[in-house]
XYZ file of C-alpha atoms in Angstrom:
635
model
C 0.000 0.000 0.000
C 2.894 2.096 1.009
C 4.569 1.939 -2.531
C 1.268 2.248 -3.873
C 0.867 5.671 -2.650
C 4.809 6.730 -3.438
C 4.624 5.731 -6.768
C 1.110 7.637 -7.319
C 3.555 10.676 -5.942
C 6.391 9.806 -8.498
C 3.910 9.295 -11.560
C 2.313 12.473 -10.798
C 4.709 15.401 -12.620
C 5.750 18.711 -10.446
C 2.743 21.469 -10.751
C 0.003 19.077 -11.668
C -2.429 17.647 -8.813
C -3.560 14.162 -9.197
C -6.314 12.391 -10.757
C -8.696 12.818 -7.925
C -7.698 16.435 -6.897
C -7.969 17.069 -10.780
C -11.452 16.139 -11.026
C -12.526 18.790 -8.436
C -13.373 22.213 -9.419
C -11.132 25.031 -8.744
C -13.507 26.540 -6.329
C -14.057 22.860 -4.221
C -10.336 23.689 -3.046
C -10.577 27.399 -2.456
C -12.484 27.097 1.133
C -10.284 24.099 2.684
C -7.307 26.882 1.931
C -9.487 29.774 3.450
C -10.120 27.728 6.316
C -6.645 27.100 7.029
C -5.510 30.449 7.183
C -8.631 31.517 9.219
C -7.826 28.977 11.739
C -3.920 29.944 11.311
C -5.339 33.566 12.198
C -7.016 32.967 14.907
C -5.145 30.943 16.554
C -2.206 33.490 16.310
C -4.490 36.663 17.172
C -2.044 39.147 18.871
C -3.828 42.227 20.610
C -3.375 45.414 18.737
C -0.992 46.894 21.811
C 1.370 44.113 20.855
C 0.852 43.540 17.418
C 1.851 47.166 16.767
C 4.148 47.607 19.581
C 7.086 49.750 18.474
C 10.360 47.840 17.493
C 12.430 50.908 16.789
C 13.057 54.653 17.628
C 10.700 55.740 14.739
C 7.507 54.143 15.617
C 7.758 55.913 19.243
C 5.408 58.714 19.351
C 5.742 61.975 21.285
C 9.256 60.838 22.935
C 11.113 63.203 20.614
C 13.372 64.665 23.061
C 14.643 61.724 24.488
C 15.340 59.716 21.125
C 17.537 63.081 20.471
C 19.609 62.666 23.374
C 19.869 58.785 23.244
C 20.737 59.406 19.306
C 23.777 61.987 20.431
C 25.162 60.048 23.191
C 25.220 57.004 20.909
C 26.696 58.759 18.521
C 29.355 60.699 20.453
C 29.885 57.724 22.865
C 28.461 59.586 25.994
C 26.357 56.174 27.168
C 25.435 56.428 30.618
C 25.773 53.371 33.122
C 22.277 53.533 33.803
C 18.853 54.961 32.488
C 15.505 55.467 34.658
C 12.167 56.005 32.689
C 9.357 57.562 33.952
C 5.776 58.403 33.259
C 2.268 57.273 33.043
C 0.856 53.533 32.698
C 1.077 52.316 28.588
C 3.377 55.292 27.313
C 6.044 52.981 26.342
C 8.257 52.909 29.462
C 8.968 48.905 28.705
C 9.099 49.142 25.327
C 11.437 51.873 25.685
C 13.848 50.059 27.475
C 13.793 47.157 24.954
C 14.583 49.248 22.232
C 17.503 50.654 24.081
C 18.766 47.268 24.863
C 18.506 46.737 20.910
C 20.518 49.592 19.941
C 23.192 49.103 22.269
C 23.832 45.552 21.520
C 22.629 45.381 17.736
C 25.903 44.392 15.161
C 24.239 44.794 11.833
C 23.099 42.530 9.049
C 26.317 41.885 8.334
C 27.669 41.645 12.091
C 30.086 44.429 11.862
C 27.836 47.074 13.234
C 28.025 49.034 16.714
C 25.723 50.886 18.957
C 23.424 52.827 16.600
C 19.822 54.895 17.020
C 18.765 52.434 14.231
C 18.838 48.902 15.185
C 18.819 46.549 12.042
C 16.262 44.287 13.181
C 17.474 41.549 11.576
C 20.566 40.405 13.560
C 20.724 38.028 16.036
C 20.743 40.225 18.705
C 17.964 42.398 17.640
C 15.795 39.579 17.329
C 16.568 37.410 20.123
C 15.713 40.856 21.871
C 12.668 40.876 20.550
C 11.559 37.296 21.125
C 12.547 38.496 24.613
C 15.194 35.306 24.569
C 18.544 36.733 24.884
C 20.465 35.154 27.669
C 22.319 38.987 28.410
C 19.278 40.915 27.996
C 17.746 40.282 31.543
C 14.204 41.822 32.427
C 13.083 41.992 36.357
C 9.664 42.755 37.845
C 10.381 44.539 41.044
C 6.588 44.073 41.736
C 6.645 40.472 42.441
C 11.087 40.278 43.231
C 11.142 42.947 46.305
C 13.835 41.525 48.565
C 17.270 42.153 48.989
C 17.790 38.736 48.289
C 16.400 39.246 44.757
C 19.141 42.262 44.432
C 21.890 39.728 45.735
C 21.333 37.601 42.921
C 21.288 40.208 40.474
C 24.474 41.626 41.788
C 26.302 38.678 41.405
C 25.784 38.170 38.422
C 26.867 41.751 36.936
C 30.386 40.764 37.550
C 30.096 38.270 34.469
C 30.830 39.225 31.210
C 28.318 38.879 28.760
C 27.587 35.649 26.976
C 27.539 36.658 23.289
C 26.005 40.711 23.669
C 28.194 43.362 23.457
C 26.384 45.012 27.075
C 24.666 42.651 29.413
C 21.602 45.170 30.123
C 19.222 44.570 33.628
C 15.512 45.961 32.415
C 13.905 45.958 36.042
C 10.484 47.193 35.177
C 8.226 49.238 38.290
C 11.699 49.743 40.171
C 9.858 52.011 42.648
C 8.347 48.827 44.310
C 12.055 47.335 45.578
C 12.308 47.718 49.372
C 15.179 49.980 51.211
C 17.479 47.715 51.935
C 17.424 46.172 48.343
C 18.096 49.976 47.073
C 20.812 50.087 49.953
C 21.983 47.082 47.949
C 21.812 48.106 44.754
C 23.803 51.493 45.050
C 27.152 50.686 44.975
C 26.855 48.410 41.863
C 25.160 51.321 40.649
C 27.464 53.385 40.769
C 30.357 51.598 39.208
C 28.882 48.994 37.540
C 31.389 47.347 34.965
C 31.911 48.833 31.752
C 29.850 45.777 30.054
C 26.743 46.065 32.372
C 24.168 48.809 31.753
C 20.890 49.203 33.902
C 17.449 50.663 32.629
C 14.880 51.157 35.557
C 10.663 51.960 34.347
C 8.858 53.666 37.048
C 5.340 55.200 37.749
C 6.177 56.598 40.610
C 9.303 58.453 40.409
C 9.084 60.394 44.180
C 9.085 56.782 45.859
C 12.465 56.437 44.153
C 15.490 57.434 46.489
C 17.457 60.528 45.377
C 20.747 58.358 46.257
C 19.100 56.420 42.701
C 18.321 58.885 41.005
C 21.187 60.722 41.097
C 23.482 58.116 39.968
C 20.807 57.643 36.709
C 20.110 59.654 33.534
C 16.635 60.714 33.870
C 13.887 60.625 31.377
C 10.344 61.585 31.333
C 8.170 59.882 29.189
C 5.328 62.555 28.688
C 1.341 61.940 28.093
C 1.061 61.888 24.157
C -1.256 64.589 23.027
C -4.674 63.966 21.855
C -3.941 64.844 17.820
C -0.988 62.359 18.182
C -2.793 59.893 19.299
C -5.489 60.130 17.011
C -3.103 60.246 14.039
C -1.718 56.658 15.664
C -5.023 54.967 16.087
C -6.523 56.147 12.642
C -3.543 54.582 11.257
C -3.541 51.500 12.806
C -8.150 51.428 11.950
C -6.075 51.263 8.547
C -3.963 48.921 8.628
C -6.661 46.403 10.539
C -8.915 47.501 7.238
C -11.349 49.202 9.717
C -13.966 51.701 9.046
C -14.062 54.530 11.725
C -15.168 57.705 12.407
C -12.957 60.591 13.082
C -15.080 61.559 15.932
C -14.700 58.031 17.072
C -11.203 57.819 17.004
C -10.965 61.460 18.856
C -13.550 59.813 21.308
C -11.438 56.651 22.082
C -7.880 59.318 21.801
C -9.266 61.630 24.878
C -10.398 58.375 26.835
C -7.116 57.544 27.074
C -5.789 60.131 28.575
C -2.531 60.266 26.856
C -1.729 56.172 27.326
C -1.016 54.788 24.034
C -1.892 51.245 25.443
C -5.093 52.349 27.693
C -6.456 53.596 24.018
C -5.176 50.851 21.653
C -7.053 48.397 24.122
C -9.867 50.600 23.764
C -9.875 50.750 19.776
C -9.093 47.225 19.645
C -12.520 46.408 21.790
C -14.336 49.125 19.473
C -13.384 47.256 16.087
C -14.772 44.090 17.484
C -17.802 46.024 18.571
C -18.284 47.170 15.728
C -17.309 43.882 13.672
C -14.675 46.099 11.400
C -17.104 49.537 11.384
C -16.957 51.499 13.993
C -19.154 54.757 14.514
C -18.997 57.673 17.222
C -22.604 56.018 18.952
C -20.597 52.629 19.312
C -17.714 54.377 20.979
C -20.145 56.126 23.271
C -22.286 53.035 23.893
C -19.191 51.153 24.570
C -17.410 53.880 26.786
C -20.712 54.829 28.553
C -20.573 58.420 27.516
C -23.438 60.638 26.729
C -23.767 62.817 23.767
C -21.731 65.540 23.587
C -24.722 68.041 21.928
C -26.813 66.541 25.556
C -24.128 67.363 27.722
C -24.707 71.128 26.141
C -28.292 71.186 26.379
C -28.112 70.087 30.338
C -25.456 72.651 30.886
C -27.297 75.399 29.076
C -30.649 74.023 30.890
C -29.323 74.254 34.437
C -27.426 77.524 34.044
C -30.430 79.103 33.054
C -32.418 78.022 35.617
C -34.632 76.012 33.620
C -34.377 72.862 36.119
C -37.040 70.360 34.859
C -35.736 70.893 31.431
C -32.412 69.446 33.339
C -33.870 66.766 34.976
C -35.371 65.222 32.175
C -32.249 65.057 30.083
C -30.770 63.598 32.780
C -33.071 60.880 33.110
C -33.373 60.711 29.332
C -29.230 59.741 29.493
C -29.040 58.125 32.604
C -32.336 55.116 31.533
C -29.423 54.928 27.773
C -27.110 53.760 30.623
C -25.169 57.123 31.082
C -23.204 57.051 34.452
C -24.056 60.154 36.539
C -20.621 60.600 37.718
C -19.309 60.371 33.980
C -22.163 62.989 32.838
C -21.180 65.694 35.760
C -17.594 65.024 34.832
C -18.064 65.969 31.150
C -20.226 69.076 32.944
C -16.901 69.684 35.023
C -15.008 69.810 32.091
C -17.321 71.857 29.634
C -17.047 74.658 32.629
C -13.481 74.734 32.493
C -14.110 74.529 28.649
C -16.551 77.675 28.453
C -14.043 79.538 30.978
C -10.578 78.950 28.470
C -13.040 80.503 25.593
C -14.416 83.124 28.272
C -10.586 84.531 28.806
C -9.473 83.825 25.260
C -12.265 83.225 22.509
C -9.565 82.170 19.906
C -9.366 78.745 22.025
C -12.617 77.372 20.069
C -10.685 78.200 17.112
C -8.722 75.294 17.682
C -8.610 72.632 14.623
C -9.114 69.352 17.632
C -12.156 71.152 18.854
C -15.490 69.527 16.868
C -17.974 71.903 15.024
C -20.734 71.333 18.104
C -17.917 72.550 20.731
C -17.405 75.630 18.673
C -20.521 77.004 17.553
C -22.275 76.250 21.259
C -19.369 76.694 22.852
C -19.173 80.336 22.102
C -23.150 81.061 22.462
C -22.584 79.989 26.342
C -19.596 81.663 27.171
C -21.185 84.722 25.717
C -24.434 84.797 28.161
C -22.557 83.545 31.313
C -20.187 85.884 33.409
C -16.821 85.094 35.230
C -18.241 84.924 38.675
C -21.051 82.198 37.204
C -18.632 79.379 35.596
C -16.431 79.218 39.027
C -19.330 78.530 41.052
C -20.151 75.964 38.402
C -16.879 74.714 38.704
C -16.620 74.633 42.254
C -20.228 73.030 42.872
C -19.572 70.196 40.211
C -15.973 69.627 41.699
C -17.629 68.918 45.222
C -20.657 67.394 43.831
C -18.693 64.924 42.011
C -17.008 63.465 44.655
C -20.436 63.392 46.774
C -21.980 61.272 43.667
C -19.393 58.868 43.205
C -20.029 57.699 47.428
C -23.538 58.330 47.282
C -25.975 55.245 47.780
C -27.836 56.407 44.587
C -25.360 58.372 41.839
C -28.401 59.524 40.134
C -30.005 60.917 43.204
C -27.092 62.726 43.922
C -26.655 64.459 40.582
C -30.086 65.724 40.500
C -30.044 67.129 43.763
C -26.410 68.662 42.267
C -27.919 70.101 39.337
C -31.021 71.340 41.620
C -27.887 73.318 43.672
C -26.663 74.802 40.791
C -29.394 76.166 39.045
C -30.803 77.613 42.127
C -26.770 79.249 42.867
C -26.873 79.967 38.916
C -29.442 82.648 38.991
C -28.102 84.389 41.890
C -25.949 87.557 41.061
C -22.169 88.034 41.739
C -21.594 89.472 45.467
C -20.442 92.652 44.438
C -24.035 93.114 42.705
C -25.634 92.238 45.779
C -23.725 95.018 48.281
C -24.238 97.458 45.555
C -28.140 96.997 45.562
C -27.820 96.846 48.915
C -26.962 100.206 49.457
C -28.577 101.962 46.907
C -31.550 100.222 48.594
C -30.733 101.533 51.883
C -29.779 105.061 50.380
C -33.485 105.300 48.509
C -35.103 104.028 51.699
C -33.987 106.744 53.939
C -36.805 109.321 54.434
C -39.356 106.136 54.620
C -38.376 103.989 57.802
C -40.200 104.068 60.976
C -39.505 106.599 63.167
C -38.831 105.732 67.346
C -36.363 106.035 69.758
C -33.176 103.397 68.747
C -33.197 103.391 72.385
C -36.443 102.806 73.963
C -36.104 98.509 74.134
C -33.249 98.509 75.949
C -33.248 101.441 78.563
C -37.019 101.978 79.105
C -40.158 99.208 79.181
C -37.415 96.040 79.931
C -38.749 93.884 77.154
C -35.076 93.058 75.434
C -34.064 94.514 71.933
C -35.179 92.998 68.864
C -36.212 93.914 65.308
C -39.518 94.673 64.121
C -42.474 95.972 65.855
C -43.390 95.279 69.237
C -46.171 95.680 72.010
C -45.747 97.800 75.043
C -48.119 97.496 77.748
C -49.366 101.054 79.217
C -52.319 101.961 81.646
C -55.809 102.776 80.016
C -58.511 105.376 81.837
C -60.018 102.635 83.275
C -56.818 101.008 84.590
C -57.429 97.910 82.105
C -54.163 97.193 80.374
C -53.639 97.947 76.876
C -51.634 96.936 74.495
C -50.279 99.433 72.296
C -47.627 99.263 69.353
C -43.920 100.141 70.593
C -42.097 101.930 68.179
C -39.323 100.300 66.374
C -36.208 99.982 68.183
C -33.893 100.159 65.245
C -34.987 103.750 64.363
C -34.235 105.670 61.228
C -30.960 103.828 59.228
C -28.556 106.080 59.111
C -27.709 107.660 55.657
C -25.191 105.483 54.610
C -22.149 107.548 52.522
C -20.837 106.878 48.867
C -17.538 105.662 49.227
C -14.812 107.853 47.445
C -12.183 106.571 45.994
C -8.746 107.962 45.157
C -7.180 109.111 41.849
C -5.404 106.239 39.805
C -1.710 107.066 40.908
C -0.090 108.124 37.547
C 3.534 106.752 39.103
C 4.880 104.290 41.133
C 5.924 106.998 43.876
C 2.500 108.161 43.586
C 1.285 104.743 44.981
C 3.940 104.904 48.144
C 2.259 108.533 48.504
C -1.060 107.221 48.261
C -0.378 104.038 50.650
C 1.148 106.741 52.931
C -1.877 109.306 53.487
C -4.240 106.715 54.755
C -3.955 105.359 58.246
C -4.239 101.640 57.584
C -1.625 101.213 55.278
C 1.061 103.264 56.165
C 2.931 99.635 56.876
C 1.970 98.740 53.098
C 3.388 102.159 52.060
C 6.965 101.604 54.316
C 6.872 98.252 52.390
C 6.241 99.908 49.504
C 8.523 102.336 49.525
C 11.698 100.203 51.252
C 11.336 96.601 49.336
C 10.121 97.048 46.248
C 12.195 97.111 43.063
C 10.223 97.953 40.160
C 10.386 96.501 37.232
C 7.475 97.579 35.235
C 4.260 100.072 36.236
C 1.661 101.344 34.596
C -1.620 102.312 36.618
C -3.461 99.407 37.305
C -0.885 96.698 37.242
C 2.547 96.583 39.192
C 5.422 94.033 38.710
C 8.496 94.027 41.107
C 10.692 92.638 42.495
C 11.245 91.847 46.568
C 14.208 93.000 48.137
C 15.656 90.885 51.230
C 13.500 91.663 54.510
C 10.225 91.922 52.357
C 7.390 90.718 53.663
C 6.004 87.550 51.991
C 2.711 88.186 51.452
C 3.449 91.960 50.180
C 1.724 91.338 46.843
C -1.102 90.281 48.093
C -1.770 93.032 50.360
C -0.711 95.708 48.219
C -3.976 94.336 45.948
C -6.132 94.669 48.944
C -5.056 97.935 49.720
C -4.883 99.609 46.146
C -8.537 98.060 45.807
C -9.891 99.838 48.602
C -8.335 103.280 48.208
C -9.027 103.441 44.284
C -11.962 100.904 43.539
C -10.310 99.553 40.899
C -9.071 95.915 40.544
C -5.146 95.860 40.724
C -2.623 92.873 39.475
C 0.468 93.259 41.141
C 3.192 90.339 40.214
C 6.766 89.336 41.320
C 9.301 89.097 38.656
C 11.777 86.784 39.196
C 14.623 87.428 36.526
C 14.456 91.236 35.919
C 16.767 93.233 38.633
C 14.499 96.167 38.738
C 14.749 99.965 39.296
C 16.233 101.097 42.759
C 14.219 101.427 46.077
C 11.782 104.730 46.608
C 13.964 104.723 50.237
C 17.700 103.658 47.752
C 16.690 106.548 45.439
C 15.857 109.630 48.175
C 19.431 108.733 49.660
C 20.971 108.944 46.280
C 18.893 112.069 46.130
C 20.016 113.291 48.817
C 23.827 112.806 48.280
C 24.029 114.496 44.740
C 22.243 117.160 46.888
C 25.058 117.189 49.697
C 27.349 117.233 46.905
C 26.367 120.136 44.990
C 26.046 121.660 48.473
C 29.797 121.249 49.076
C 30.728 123.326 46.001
C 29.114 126.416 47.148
C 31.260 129.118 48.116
C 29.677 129.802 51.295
C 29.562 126.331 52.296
C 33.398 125.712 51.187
C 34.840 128.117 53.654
C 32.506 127.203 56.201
C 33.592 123.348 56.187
C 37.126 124.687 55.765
C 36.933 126.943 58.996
C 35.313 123.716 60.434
C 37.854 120.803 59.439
C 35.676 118.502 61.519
C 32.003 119.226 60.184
C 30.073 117.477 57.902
C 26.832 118.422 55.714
C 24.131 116.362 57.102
C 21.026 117.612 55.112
C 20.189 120.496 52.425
C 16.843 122.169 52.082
C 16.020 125.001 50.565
C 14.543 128.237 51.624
C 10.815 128.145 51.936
C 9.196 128.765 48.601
C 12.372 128.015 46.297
C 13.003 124.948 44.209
C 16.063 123.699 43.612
C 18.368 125.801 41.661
C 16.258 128.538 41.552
C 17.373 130.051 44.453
C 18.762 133.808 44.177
C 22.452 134.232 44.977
C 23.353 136.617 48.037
C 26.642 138.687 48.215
C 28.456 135.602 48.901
C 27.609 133.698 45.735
C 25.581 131.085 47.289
C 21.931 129.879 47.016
C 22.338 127.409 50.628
C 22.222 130.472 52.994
C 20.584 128.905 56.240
C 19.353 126.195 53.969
C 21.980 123.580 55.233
C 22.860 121.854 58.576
C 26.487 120.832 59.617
C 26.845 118.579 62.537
C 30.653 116.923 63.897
C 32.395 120.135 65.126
C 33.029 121.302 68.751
C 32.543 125.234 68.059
C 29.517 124.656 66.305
């Protein structure tokens, strides 16, 4: 049977199929081939975050700045001993340090190469890498290996030379999580290691790091990778996976991220097969449990206006399509800080990542709402989201929040309110009650209060009766218009101003003693502190500039420019050029010359004359009893 079979192989010539096979059509052997490479497929099925995992400096995106440095140390032979990577979960920390390993130790395709930016891929070292199989390429989870003992081991081993590698590289990945005494351990190695060992360390959490480590590393921090970045990535990978998505989709899945490259591949990976191979922006919400952006308007623009069962019913409406409350007050949270950025600067809904929706809406809201309005938003929904995410019922909880904050929305800003206030109490003057403010407390013993009260008193008859007291309070005082001071046209004006009012004569010494100016214009005041100055000066230099002129002042502390001189530095330079003219003056020469031991203390003028206008006497001199000398004996 056996040479039955072999000689059916022989007979049968090369590119022809045999009798059997022959007799089948073409498209009876088409599915058995399908089938075989669908079961090839998905048996192999890699997860997008590893399928497309980077394998080289290119594919990184948004580490820029470090490839640059790794790419001139390799290239001017400045490697560091040791490399620490830092930053958020799925930004490439890992794969980082992999890469690394690959340059340093990759030879070429023809085996001749050295350390390069641009590892071949190809060699044996670059791919043994890569399988994650290379004998001098040795990765440790600090997670689960903690101990010192764990660092023992590793130690001993460093004083090997590698096996086949140029550099026998230690990846120990979440280094953070190795106890004291195994970073005791580790330091000394660390700090010599031997020219064929090099060390990469990943970390999240950099501060739990000691600084004896970190200052024997070369620091990196991996950064979050923007939202346009990231959208750019996953559109290209929907691409490559033949996947039709939306762009709004893909910017949905990029800002759920939050700048992780693997948190969103994971997430566009779930969406395709969601979506078996289409994927629209309602999937990606559906799947993500977000409402719809336009609804997340309308219950903003609903609440701020007051209009609170408009609210609640959108609300409901998103919450029963399985919207999380906590997820619809945070997209609230973050529309407020979004209507505030176009508040202060309208060109931010300009931007090209900010959807057609966000801009057109985006400005009609920041247009009817003031300052004063959005950070009470802000500050309710900040505090109300953290009540909703303990609360036994989320949705409870939001409602009540949005009940808060339309009822706060409609109220005006405080400085409305004391304005109203007193003009009230100014237009009510000539109409309150007339009566003794008095009377309550010093006459019929029945306690002060407000209002109107009864006063027993004794009829004809001697039956009590009970008559109205008048009210206690009296007539309100007129109360008087505040009024404010000029806008000081220099900065000496201010110290002048500062100086005239009681209260803030301190502010004014401060003022005038600490304060190196670097720019002023009225309004607005940046300085810098000289030593001795007190640390909150800014800040009450605002208060008191409010109060005097009623205008809102910014007053800032620059930290590079030197600044003008002192009031106090300039009046004593002031007042030497004035005891040096004084010297020269023919009546003060011989005076100081009669007097070897006197010395010109302070110059004034005579009463009505400005400086250098004075009229000369028969002497020549403009100082006559306008000068003081103080030292001399005779005197």
């Amino acid at each position: 049977m056996t040479d039955q079979i072999e000689t059916a192989s022989q007979d049968t010539p090369e590119g022809e199929t045999p009798a059997a096979d022959a007799a089948a059509p073409e498209m009876a052997a088409a599915p058995k081939v399908s089938d075989s490479t669908n079961t090839t497929a998905k048996s192999e099925y890699q997860v997008l975050a590893l399928k497309y995992r980077p394998k080289t400096f290119d594919e990184l995106i948004g580490h820029g700045p470090m490839v640059k440095t790794l790419s001139n140390a390799l290239e001017s032979g400045r490697l560091a001993h040791a490399f620490v990577l830092t930053g958020v979960r799925g930004i490439g920390k890992t794969t980082t340090a992999r890469i690394i390993a690959r340059a340093l130790n990759c030879i070429g395709p023809d085996g001749n190469g050295g350390p390069t930016i641009e590892p071949c891929g190809v060699c044996e070292h670059c791919r043994a890498i890569a399988e994650d199989r290379h004998v001098d390429v040795l990765e440790m989870d600090a997670a689960s290996r903690t101990g010192v003992d764990d660092i023992r081991e590793l130690i001993e081993g460093v004083r090997y030379r590698p096996t086949s590698a140029r550099y026998k590289i230690y990846i120990i990945d979440e280094v953070h999580m190795l106890s004291k005494s195994a970073f005791n351990a580790l330091l000394k190695t660390l700090e010599e290691p031997p020219e064929h060992v090099k060390f990469i360390f990943a970390t999240t959490e950099i501060r739990k790091i000691p600084i004896t480590v970190l200052s024997r590393c070369q620091r990196f921090d991996l950064r979050r990778v923007q939202i346009d970045e990231l959208s750019a990535h996953y559109t290209r990978i929907a691409g490559l996976e033949h996947a039709d998505i939306e762009e709004e989709a893909v910017a949905l899945i990029a800002r759920a991220a939050d700048g992780s490259v693997r948190d969103g591949m994971s997430l566009l990976d779930q969406a395709i097969s969601h979506g078996a191979g289409k994927v629209t922006t309602q999937q990606v919400r559906d799947m993500l449990g977000l409402s719809d952006r336009s609804r997340i308007f309308d219950l903003f623009d609903c609440t701020m206006k007051g209009e609170i069962n408009d609210a609640l019913e959108l609300l409901s409406a998103q919450y029963a399509l399985g919207g999380d409350p906590a997820v619809m007050l945070q997209d609230m949270l973050d529309l407020t800080h979004w209507l505030t950025r176009v508040k202060l600067s309208p060109d931010a809904a300009n931007d090209p990542g900010v959807s057609q929706i966000e801009r057109e809406r985006g400005k009609e809201i920041a247009a009817k709402l003031a300052m004063p309005q959005l950070t009470r938003a802000w500050q309710m929904l900040l505090k109300g989201l953290e009540e909703t995410r303990i609360a036994p019922s989320p949705i409870q909880a939001a409602e009540m929040i949005l009940i808060r904050l339309a009822y706060a929305a409609e109220m005006p800003p405080p400085g409305d309110l004391i304005k109203k206030l007193r003009q009230d109490m100014a237009n009510a003057g000539g109409t309150a009650p007339q009566g003794g403010g008095n009377a309550g407390r010093n006459g019929g013993g029945n306690g002060g209060g407000s209002g109107p009260r009864m006063q027993v008193v004794n009829g004809g008859g001697g039956a009590a009766v009970a008559q109205r007291r008048p009210d206690p309070l009296g007539v309100p005082e007129q109360v008087e218009q505040t009024v404010y001071a000029q806008m000081p046209d220099s900065f000496a004006a201010v110290a002048d101003l500062l100086a005239q009012d009681r209260e803030t004569t301190g502010i004014a010494m401060q003022v005038k003693n600490y304060m190196h100016l670097v720019k002023y214009e009225p309004g607005r005041i940046e300085f810098r502190p000289a030593r001795g100055a007190r640390q909150d000066l800014s800040t009450q230099l605002i208060k008191a500039l409010n109060g005097l002129t009623g205008t809102r002042w910014l007053v800032s502390v620059s930290e590079r420019e030197e600044g003008a001189p002192t009031l106090k530095e300039q009046e004593l330079e002031a007042l030497e050029q004035r005891k040096a003219d004084a010297s020269h003056d023919p009546l003060v020469k011989a005076i100081i010359e009669g007097l070897p031991k006197a010395k010109i203390v302070a110059v004034h003028l005579p009463p009505g004359q400005e400086e250098g206008a004075g009229e000369e006497d028969e002497s020549g001199s403009v100082y006559d009893d306008a000068f003081y000398l103080e030292g001399d004996d005779e005197l």
